[in-house]
Tab-separated table of C-alpha atoms in Angstrom:
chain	number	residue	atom	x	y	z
E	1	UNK	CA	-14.717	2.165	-3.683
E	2	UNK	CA	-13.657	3.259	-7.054
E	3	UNK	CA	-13.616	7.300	-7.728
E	4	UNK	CA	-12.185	9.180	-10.676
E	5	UNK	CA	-9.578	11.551	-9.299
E	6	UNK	CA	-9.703	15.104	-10.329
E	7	UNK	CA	-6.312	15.977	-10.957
E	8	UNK	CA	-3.525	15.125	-13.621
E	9	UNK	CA	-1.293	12.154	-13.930
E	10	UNK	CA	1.509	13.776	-11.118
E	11	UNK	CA	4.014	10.748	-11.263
E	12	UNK	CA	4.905	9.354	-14.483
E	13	UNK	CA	7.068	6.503	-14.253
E	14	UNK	CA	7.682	4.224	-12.180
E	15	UNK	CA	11.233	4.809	-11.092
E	16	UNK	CA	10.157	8.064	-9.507
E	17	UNK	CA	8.246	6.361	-6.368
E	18	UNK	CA	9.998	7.018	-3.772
E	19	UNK	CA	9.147	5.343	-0.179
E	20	UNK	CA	9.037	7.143	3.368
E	21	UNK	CA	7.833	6.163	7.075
E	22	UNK	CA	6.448	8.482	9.521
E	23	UNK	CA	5.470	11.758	7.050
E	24	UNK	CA	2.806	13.548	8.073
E	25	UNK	CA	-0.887	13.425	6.065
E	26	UNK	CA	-0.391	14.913	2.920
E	27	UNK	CA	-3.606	16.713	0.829
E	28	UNK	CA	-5.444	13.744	-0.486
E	29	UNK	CA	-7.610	13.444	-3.507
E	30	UNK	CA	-9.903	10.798	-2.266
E	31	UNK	CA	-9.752	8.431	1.555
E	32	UNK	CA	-11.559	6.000	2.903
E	33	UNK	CA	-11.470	5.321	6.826
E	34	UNK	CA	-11.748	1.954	8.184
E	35	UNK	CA	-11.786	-0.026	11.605
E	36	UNK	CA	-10.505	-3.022	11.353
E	37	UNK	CA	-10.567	-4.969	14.797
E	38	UNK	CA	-9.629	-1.820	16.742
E	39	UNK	CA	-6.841	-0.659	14.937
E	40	UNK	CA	-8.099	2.715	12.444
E	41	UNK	CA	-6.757	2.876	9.064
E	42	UNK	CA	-7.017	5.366	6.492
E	43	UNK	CA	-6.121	4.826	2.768
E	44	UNK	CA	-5.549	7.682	1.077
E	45	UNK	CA	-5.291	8.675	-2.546
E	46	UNK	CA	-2.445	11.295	-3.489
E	47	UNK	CA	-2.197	13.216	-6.982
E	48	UNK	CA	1.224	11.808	-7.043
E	49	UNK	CA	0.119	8.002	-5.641
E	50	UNK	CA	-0.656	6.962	-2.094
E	51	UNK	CA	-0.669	7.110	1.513
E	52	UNK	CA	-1.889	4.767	4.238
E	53	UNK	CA	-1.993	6.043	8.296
E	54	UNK	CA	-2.318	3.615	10.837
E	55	UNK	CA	-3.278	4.456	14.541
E	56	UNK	CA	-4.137	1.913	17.364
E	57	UNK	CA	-3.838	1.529	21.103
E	58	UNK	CA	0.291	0.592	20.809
E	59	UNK	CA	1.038	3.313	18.143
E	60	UNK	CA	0.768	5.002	15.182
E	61	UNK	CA	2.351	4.429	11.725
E	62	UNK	CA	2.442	6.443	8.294
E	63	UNK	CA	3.556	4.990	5.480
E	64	UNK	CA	3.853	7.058	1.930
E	65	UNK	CA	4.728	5.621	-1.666
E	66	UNK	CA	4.955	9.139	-3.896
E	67	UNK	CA	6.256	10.894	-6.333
E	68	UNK	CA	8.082	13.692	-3.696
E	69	UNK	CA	9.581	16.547	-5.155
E	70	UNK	CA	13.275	16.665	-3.139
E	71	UNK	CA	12.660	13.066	-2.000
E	72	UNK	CA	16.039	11.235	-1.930
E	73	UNK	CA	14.348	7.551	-0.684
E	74	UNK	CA	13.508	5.494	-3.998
E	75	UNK	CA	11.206	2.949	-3.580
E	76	UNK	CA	13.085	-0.256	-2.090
E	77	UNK	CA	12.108	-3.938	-2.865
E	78	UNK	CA	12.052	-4.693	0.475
E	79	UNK	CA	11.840	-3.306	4.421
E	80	UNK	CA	11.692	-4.367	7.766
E	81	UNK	CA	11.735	-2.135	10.383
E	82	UNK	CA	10.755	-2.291	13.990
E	83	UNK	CA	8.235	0.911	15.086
E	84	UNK	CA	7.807	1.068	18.827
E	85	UNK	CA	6.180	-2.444	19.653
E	86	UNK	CA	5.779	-3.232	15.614
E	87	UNK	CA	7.249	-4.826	12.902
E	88	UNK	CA	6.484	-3.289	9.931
E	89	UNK	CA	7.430	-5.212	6.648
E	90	UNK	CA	7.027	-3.445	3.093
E	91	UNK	CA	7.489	-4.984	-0.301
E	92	UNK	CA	7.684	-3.614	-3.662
E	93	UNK	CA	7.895	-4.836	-7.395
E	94	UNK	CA	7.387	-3.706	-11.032
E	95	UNK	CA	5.846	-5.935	-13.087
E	96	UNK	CA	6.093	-5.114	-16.991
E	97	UNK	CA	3.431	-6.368	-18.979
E	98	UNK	CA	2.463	-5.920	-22.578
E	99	UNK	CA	-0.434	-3.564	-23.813
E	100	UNK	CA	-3.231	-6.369	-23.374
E	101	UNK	CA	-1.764	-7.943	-20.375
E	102	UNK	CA	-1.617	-4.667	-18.710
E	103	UNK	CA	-5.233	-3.788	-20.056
E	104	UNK	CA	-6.406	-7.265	-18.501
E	105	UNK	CA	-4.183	-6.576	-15.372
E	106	UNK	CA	-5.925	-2.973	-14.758
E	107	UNK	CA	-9.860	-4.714	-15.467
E	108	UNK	CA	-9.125	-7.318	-12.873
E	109	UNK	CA	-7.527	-5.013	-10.318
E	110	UNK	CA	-10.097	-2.317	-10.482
E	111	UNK	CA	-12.678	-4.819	-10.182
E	112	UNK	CA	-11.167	-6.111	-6.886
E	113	UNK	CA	-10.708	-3.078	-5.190
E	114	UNK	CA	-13.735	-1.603	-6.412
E	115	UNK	CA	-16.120	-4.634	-4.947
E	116	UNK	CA	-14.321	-5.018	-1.896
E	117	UNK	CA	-15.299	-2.809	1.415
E	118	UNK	CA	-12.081	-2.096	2.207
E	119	UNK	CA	-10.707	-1.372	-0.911
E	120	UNK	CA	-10.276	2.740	-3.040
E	121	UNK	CA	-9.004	2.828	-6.213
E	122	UNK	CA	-8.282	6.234	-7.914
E	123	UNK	CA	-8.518	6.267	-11.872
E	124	UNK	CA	-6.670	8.962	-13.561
E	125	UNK	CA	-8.258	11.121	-15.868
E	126	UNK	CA	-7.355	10.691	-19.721
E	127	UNK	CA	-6.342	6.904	-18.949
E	128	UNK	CA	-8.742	3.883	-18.106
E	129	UNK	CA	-5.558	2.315	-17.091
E	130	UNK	CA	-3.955	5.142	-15.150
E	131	UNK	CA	-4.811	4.425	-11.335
E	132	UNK	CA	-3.816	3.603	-7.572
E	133	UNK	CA	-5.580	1.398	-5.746
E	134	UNK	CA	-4.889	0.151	-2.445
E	135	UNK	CA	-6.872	-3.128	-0.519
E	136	UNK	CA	-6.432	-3.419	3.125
E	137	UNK	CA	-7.123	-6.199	6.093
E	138	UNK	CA	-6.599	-7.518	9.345
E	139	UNK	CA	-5.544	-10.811	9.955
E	140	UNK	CA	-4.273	-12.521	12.865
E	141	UNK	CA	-3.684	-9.433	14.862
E	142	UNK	CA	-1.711	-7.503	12.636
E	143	UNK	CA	-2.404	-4.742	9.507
E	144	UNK	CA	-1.822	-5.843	5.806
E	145	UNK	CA	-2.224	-3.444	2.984
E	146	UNK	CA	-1.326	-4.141	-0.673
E	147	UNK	CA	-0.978	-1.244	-3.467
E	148	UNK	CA	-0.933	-0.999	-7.263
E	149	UNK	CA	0.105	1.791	-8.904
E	150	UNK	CA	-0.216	1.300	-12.766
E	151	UNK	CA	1.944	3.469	-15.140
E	152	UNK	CA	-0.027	2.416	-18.627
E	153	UNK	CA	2.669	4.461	-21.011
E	154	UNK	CA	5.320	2.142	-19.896
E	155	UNK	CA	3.515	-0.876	-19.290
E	156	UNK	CA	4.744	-0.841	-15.561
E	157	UNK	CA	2.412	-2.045	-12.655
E	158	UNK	CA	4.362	-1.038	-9.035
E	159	UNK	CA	2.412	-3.457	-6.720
E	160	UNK	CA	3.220	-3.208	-2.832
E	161	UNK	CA	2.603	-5.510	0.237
E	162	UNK	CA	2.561	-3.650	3.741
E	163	UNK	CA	2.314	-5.609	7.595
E	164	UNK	CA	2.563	-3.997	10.597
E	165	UNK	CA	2.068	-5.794	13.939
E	166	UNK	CA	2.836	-6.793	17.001
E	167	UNK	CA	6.204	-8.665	16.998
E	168	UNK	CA	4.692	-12.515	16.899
E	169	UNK	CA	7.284	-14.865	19.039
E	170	UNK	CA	8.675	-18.001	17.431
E	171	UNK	CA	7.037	-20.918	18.909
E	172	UNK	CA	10.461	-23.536	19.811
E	173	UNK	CA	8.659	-27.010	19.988
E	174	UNK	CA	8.825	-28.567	23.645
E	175	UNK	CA	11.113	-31.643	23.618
E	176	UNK	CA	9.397	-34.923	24.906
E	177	UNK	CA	11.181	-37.225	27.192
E	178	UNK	CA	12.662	-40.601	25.468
């Protein structure tokens, strides 16, 4: 689903993300609720970026990448945490691209998320290129969302990976007699 959000561009830059587990729902400019295989997910579109809860039978989990006003938790490349009977893994980069990469980059991202059922994508007003858009699924038992979060002045693209799920034990192969 691809909406124009009716707000202004809240966070600028990329550098002022800032990551946090476990906040509560915060006033959201556009959602979308999906069931994915019994767990409930809803993706949520912030004036200053995103927000994705997560509630099945074992738990709940919140996670929110923002621009927070007194927020003191920048946006880390990389987490792993364990939440009740979950493992929840998040990943973060920047990618810097030039004015027609990131033009491309934007086209081909909106297009995705836009076409897919359970995919939002927020467009900024006053920028084709200004957006968040977030794409999630379910596969083998456990949650995966991905984020973009495109910052067209600076050429930045923030793009996010998310899995939360049941802790999946390591397999140790059987030895066989000689």
């Amino acid at each position: 689903m691809l909406t124009t959000l009716q707000t202004s561009y809240t966070d600028t830059r990329a550098a002022d993300l800032a990551w946090t587990l476990g906040r509560e729902p915060l006033p959201a400019l556009a959602t979308l609720d999906l069931e994915l295989a019994g767990a409930r997910l809803q993706l949520r579109l912030l004036g200053a970026s995103h927000q994705v809860l997560l509630d099945e039978e074992r738990g709940s989990c919140s996670e929110t990448v923002a621009c927070i006003p007194g927020s003191s938790t920048p946006l880390p490349l990389g987490v792993a945490k364990r939440i009740g009977d979950w493992e929840y893994e998040f990943a973060a980069r920047v990618e810097v691209l030039s004015p027609g990469q990131f033009a491309g980059r934007a086209q081909e991202l909106l297009a995705l998320v836009a076409d897919h059922p359970n995919g939002l994508a927020g467009v900024f007003p006053g920028s084709p290129h200004a957006f968040t858009a977030l794409l999630a699924q379910r596969y083998e038992g456990q949650v995966h969302w991905r984020t973009w979060h495109a910052y067209p002045q600076d050429g930045q693209l923030v793009a996010t990976r998310t899995r939360v799920g049941v802790r999946v034990p390591v397999a140790y192969p059987v030895p066989t007699p000689v």
